[in-house]
PDB file of C-alpha atoms and ligand atoms in Angstrom:
ATOM      1  CA  MET A   1     -44.433   3.202 -80.124  1.00 48.00           C
ATOM      2  CA  THR A   2     -45.826  -0.135 -78.948  1.00 48.00           C
ATOM      3  CA  SER A   3     -46.004  -3.677 -80.203  1.00 54.00           C
ATOM      4  CA  THR A   4     -49.586  -3.117 -81.298  1.00 64.00           C
ATOM      5  CA  ASP A   5     -50.819  -1.492 -84.473  1.00 81.00           C
ATOM      6  CA  HIS A   6     -52.856   1.247 -82.868  1.00 91.00           C
ATOM      7  CA  VAL A   7     -52.332   4.252 -80.629  1.00 91.00           C
ATOM      8  CA  HIS A   8     -54.342   5.921 -77.910  1.00 95.00           C
ATOM      9  CA  THR A   9     -54.449   9.711 -77.822  1.00 92.00           C
ATOM     10  CA  ALA A  10     -56.600  12.460 -76.347  1.00 91.00           C
ATOM     11  CA  GLU A  11     -58.192  12.874 -79.770  1.00 91.00           C
ATOM     12  CA  THR A  12     -59.258   9.258 -80.129  1.00 89.00           C
ATOM     13  CA  ALA A  13     -60.029   8.501 -76.471  1.00 91.00           C
ATOM     14  CA  ARG A  14     -63.591   7.814 -75.470  1.00 89.00           C
ATOM     15  CA  GLN A  15     -65.465  10.617 -73.773  1.00 87.00           C
ATOM     16  CA  ARG A  16     -65.660  10.725 -70.021  1.00 86.00           C
ATOM     17  CA  GLN A  17     -67.805  12.982 -67.867  1.00 86.00           C
ATOM     18  CA  ARG A  18     -64.727  15.044 -67.075  1.00 91.00           C
ATOM     19  CA  THR A  19     -61.368  15.418 -68.662  1.00 92.00           C
ATOM     20  CA  PHE A  20     -58.095  15.974 -66.856  1.00 95.00           C
ATOM     21  CA  VAL A  21     -54.800  17.038 -68.363  1.00 95.00           C
ATOM     22  CA  PRO A  22     -52.678  14.126 -69.582  1.00 96.00           C
ATOM     23  CA  PRO A  23     -49.533  13.105 -67.670  1.00 97.00           C
ATOM     24  CA  SER A  24     -47.280  14.709 -70.280  1.00 95.00           C
ATOM     25  CA  GLU A  25     -48.604  18.115 -69.285  1.00 93.00           C
ATOM     26  CA  SER A  26     -47.783  17.792 -65.598  1.00 90.00           C
ATOM     27  CA  TYR A  27     -44.508  19.194 -64.389  1.00 84.00           C
ATOM     28  CA  LEU A  28     -41.610  17.158 -63.071  1.00 81.00           C
ATOM     29  CA  PRO A  29     -38.354  18.914 -62.196  1.00 81.00           C
ATOM     30  CA  GLY A  30     -35.158  17.600 -63.708  1.00 81.00           C
ATOM     31  CA  VAL A  31     -34.523  15.859 -66.983  1.00 81.00           C
ATOM     32  CA  GLN A  32     -37.229  16.268 -69.616  1.00 89.00           C
ATOM     33  CA  ASP A  33     -38.182  13.243 -71.684  1.00 93.00           C
ATOM     34  CA  PRO A  34     -40.810  13.847 -74.400  1.00 93.00           C
ATOM     35  CA  ALA A  35     -40.743  10.234 -75.622  1.00 91.00           C
ATOM     36  CA  GLY A  36     -41.255   8.936 -72.097  1.00 92.00           C
ATOM     37  CA  ASP A  37     -44.067  11.422 -71.564  1.00 95.00           C
ATOM     38  CA  ALA A  38     -45.796  10.293 -74.762  1.00 95.00           C
ATOM     39  CA  LEU A  39     -45.685   6.756 -73.398  1.00 96.00           C
ATOM     40  CA  LEU A  40     -47.445   7.908 -70.219  1.00 97.00           C
ATOM     41  CA  ASP A  41     -50.206   9.534 -72.243  1.00 97.00           C
ATOM     42  CA  GLN A  42     -50.593   6.324 -74.261  1.00 97.00           C
ATOM     43  CA  LEU A  43     -50.994   4.289 -71.092  1.00 98.00           C
ATOM     44  CA  PHE A  44     -53.513   6.731 -69.676  1.00 98.00           C
ATOM     45  CA  TYR A  45     -55.662   6.840 -72.800  1.00 97.00           C
ATOM     46  CA  ALA A  46     -55.454   3.063 -73.250  1.00 97.00           C
ATOM     47  CA  THR A  47     -56.938   2.892 -69.757  1.00 97.00           C
ATOM     48  CA  VAL A  48     -59.617   5.450 -70.580  1.00 97.00           C
ATOM     49  CA  ASP A  49     -60.457   3.454 -73.705  1.00 96.00           C
ATOM     50  CA  GLU A  50     -60.522   0.182 -71.713  1.00 95.00           C
ATOM     51  CA  CYS A  51     -58.464  -1.249 -74.549  1.00 96.00           C
ATOM     52  CA  PRO A  52     -59.377  -4.910 -75.132  1.00 94.00           C
ATOM     53  CA  ASP A  53     -56.082  -5.739 -76.878  1.00 95.00           C
ATOM     54  CA  PRO A  54     -54.309  -8.157 -74.463  1.00 94.00           C
ATOM     55  CA  LYS A  55     -50.919  -6.812 -75.525  1.00 94.00           C
ATOM     56  CA  CYS A  56     -51.678  -3.114 -75.280  1.00 96.00           C
ATOM     57  CA  ARG A  57     -51.885  -2.014 -71.647  1.00 96.00           C
ATOM     58  CA  PRO A  58     -49.567  -4.738 -70.306  1.00 96.00           C
ATOM     59  CA  VAL A  59     -46.816  -3.722 -72.739  1.00 96.00           C
ATOM     60  CA  LEU A  60     -47.258  -0.038 -71.943  1.00 97.00           C
ATOM     61  CA  LEU A  61     -47.227  -0.781 -68.213  1.00 97.00           C
ATOM     62  CA  ASP A  62     -44.028  -2.817 -68.536  1.00 97.00           C
ATOM     63  CA  ARG A  63     -42.324   0.009 -70.366  1.00 96.00           C
ATOM     64  CA  VAL A  64     -43.397   2.652 -67.862  1.00 96.00           C
ATOM     65  CA  ALA A  65     -42.408   0.435 -64.924  1.00 96.00           C
ATOM     66  CA  GLY A  66     -38.956  -0.033 -66.400  1.00 94.00           C
ATOM     67  CA  ASP A  67     -38.338   3.684 -66.064  1.00 92.00           C
ATOM     68  CA  VAL A  68     -38.136   5.238 -62.581  1.00 91.00           C
ATOM     69  CA  ARG A  69     -38.594   8.766 -63.901  1.00 92.00           C
ATOM     70  CA  ALA A  70     -41.691   7.822 -65.908  1.00 94.00           C
ATOM     71  CA  THR A  71     -43.276   6.053 -62.952  1.00 94.00           C
ATOM     72  CA  ARG A  72     -42.555   8.975 -60.694  1.00 93.00           C
ATOM     73  CA  LYS A  73     -44.055  11.446 -63.143  1.00 94.00           C
ATOM     74  CA  LEU A  74     -47.180   9.320 -63.497  1.00 96.00           C
ATOM     75  CA  VAL A  75     -47.727   8.911 -59.748  1.00 95.00           C
ATOM     76  CA  ASN A  76     -47.050  12.616 -59.127  1.00 94.00           C
ATOM     77  CA  TRP A  77     -49.546  13.515 -61.830  1.00 97.00           C
ATOM     78  CA  ALA A  78     -52.223  11.269 -60.293  1.00 98.00           C
ATOM     79  CA  CYS A  79     -51.566  12.629 -56.791  1.00 96.00           C
ATOM     80  CA  TRP A  80     -51.670  16.198 -58.056  1.00 96.00           C
ATOM     81  CA  ILE A  81     -55.030  15.716 -59.813  1.00 97.00           C
ATOM     82  CA  THR A  82     -56.456  13.831 -56.843  1.00 97.00           C
ATOM     83  CA  SER A  83     -55.355  16.578 -54.459  1.00 96.00           C
ATOM     84  CA  GLU A  84     -57.074  19.154 -56.654  1.00 96.00           C
ATOM     85  CA  VAL A  85     -60.279  17.110 -56.777  1.00 97.00           C
ATOM     86  CA  TYR A  86     -60.498  16.396 -53.037  1.00 96.00           C
ATOM     87  CA  GLY A  87     -58.798  19.529 -51.738  1.00 96.00           C
ATOM     88  CA  GLY A  88     -55.910  17.437 -50.415  1.00 94.00           C
ATOM     89  CA  LEU A  89     -54.808  13.835 -50.653  1.00 95.00           C
ATOM     90  CA  PRO A  90     -57.493  11.571 -49.087  1.00 96.00           C
ATOM     91  CA  GLU A  91     -56.301   9.205 -46.386  1.00 95.00           C
ATOM     92  CA  GLU A  92     -57.838   6.403 -48.469  1.00 96.00           C
ATOM     93  CA  LEU A  93     -54.789   6.754 -50.721  1.00 96.00           C
ATOM     94  CA  VAL A  94     -52.125   6.624 -48.042  1.00 95.00           C
ATOM     95  CA  ASP A  95     -53.563   4.773 -45.046  1.00 94.00           C
ATOM     96  CA  GLU A  96     -53.657   0.979 -45.278  1.00 93.00           C
ATOM     97  CA  ALA A  97     -56.884   0.421 -43.329  1.00 94.00           C
ATOM     98  CA  ALA A  98     -58.721   3.283 -45.030  1.00 94.00           C
ATOM     99  CA  ALA A  99     -57.523   2.138 -48.466  1.00 94.00           C
ATOM    100  CA  ALA A 100     -58.784  -1.405 -47.856  1.00 92.00           C
ATOM    101  CA  ASP A 101     -62.332  -0.087 -47.541  1.00 90.00           C
ATOM    102  CA  THR A 102     -62.341   1.401 -51.034  1.00 92.00           C
ATOM    103  CA  VAL A 103     -63.259  -0.245 -54.317  1.00 91.00           C
ATOM    104  CA  PHE A 104     -60.033   1.195 -55.691  1.00 93.00           C
ATOM    105  CA  CYS A 105     -57.819  -0.531 -53.100  1.00 94.00           C
ATOM    106  CA  PRO A 106     -54.446   0.999 -54.036  1.00 96.00           C
ATOM    107  CA  SER A 107     -51.311  -1.132 -53.728  1.00 96.00           C
ATOM    108  CA  THR A 108     -48.875  -0.804 -50.851  1.00 95.00           C
ATOM    109  CA  THR A 109     -46.356   0.802 -53.172  1.00 95.00           C
ATOM    110  CA  PHE A 110     -48.816   3.359 -54.466  1.00 96.00           C
ATOM    111  CA  ARG A 111     -49.775   4.308 -50.901  1.00 96.00           C
ATOM    112  CA  ARG A 112     -46.134   4.716 -49.945  1.00 93.00           C
ATOM    113  CA  LEU A 113     -45.414   6.887 -52.982  1.00 93.00           C
ATOM    114  CA  ALA A 114     -48.565   8.932 -52.408  1.00 94.00           C
ATOM    115  CA  ALA A 115     -47.491   9.502 -48.803  1.00 92.00           C
ATOM    116  CA  GLU A 116     -44.125  10.724 -50.042  1.00 91.00           C
ATOM    117  CA  TYR A 117     -45.881  13.064 -52.446  1.00 91.00           C
ATOM    118  CA  HIS A 118     -47.997  14.349 -49.572  1.00 88.00           C
ATOM    119  CA  ASN A 119     -45.041  14.840 -47.231  1.00 85.00           C
ATOM    120  CA  GLN A 120     -42.757  16.247 -49.929  1.00 79.00           C
ATOM    121  CA  GLY A 121     -39.998  14.597 -47.935  1.00 69.00           C
ATOM    122  CA  PRO A 122     -36.301  14.519 -48.769  1.00 70.00           C
ATOM    123  CA  SER A 123     -36.506  10.743 -49.102  1.00 72.00           C
ATOM    124  CA  PHE A 124     -38.483  10.937 -52.341  1.00 73.00           C
ATOM    125  CA  ASP A 125     -35.703   9.629 -54.565  1.00 77.00           C
ATOM    126  CA  VAL A 126     -34.785   6.955 -52.058  1.00 82.00           C
ATOM    127  CA  VAL A 127     -38.328   5.623 -51.972  1.00 83.00           C
ATOM    128  CA  TYR A 128     -38.537   5.401 -55.752  1.00 83.00           C
ATOM    129  CA  ASP A 129     -35.128   3.836 -56.125  1.00 83.00           C
ATOM    130  CA  ALA A 130     -36.080   1.226 -53.534  1.00 88.00           C
ATOM    131  CA  CYS A 131     -39.028   0.063 -55.643  1.00 91.00           C
ATOM    132  CA  GLY A 132     -38.610  -2.873 -57.975  1.00 94.00           C
ATOM    133  CA  ALA A 133     -40.111  -2.912 -61.463  1.00 94.00           C
ATOM    134  CA  ALA A 134     -43.063  -5.024 -60.291  1.00 96.00           C
ATOM    135  CA  GLN A 135     -43.885  -2.496 -57.569  1.00 97.00           C
ATOM    136  CA  ARG A 136     -43.545   0.417 -59.971  1.00 96.00           C
ATOM    137  CA  ARG A 137     -45.832  -1.427 -62.368  1.00 97.00           C
ATOM    138  CA  GLU A 138     -48.509  -1.736 -59.678  1.00 97.00           C
ATOM    139  CA  ALA A 139     -48.174   1.920 -58.767  1.00 97.00           C
ATOM    140  CA  ALA A 140     -48.362   3.019 -62.415  1.00 98.00           C
ATOM    141  CA  ASP A 141     -51.445   0.868 -62.922  1.00 98.00           C
ATOM    142  CA  ASN A 142     -53.044   2.424 -59.837  1.00 98.00           C
ATOM    143  CA  ALA A 143     -52.169   5.950 -60.959  1.00 98.00           C
ATOM    144  CA  VAL A 144     -53.933   5.762 -64.331  1.00 98.00           C
ATOM    145  CA  ALA A 145     -56.882   3.816 -62.890  1.00 98.00           C
ATOM    146  CA  LEU A 146     -57.292   6.485 -60.226  1.00 98.00           C
ATOM    147  CA  VAL A 147     -57.456   9.388 -62.653  1.00 98.00           C
ATOM    148  CA  ASP A 148     -59.727   7.502 -65.033  1.00 97.00           C
ATOM    149  CA  GLY A 149     -61.990   6.674 -62.079  1.00 96.00           C
ATOM    150  CA  LEU A 150     -62.138  10.327 -61.079  1.00 97.00           C
ATOM    151  CA  GLN A 151     -63.051  11.236 -64.651  1.00 96.00           C
ATOM    152  CA  VAL A 152     -66.049   8.929 -64.444  1.00 95.00           C
ATOM    153  CA  TRP A 153     -67.059   9.077 -60.795  1.00 95.00           C
ATOM    154  CA  TRP A 154     -65.579  12.333 -59.593  1.00 95.00           C
ATOM    155  CA  THR A 155     -65.262  12.408 -55.769  1.00 94.00           C
ATOM    156  CA  ASP A 156     -67.493   9.346 -55.443  1.00 95.00           C
ATOM    157  CA  PHE A 157     -64.749   7.183 -56.929  1.00 95.00           C
ATOM    158  CA  LEU A 158     -63.117   6.383 -53.595  1.00 94.00           C
ATOM    159  CA  TYR A 159     -66.432   6.133 -51.760  1.00 90.00           C
ATOM    160  CA  GLN A 160     -68.785   4.391 -54.210  1.00 80.00           C
TER     161      GLN A 160
HETATM  162 ZN1  LIG B 201     -54.776  -0.324 -77.064  1.00 72.73          ZN
END
């Protein structure tokens, strides 16, 4: 699965105060990709575990970022969970000035993708296709960090 000799799963992941469904269990219309979904779960649980292996998360992030569908599923999953937690998507995730005031400080790309999620606009595919791998990597990193942060801090995560 990865270049490392270990895996991260829901069963082995460290306990958090709350537990959200893994990315593989969120719904994305279109082509299904179980192997890609398993990769997303690995990245999420590696984040939850705060994996110290220098090759683990970076390799997983590279692989997710190389796949537009995987990145989109991950960001959608994070936006969906965040919307459930806050009763809507907080402006701290889409507005540049508001985001800058948070500890989380999401990337420009993540904010743009979150705004698209919020607007459910017809330009969704265009926005994703316009992102380079480095931007998708940032957004994927933000997505898993966001959900892990909510698992620990709940609604305080954006306002700690
Ligand atoms: Zn690891």
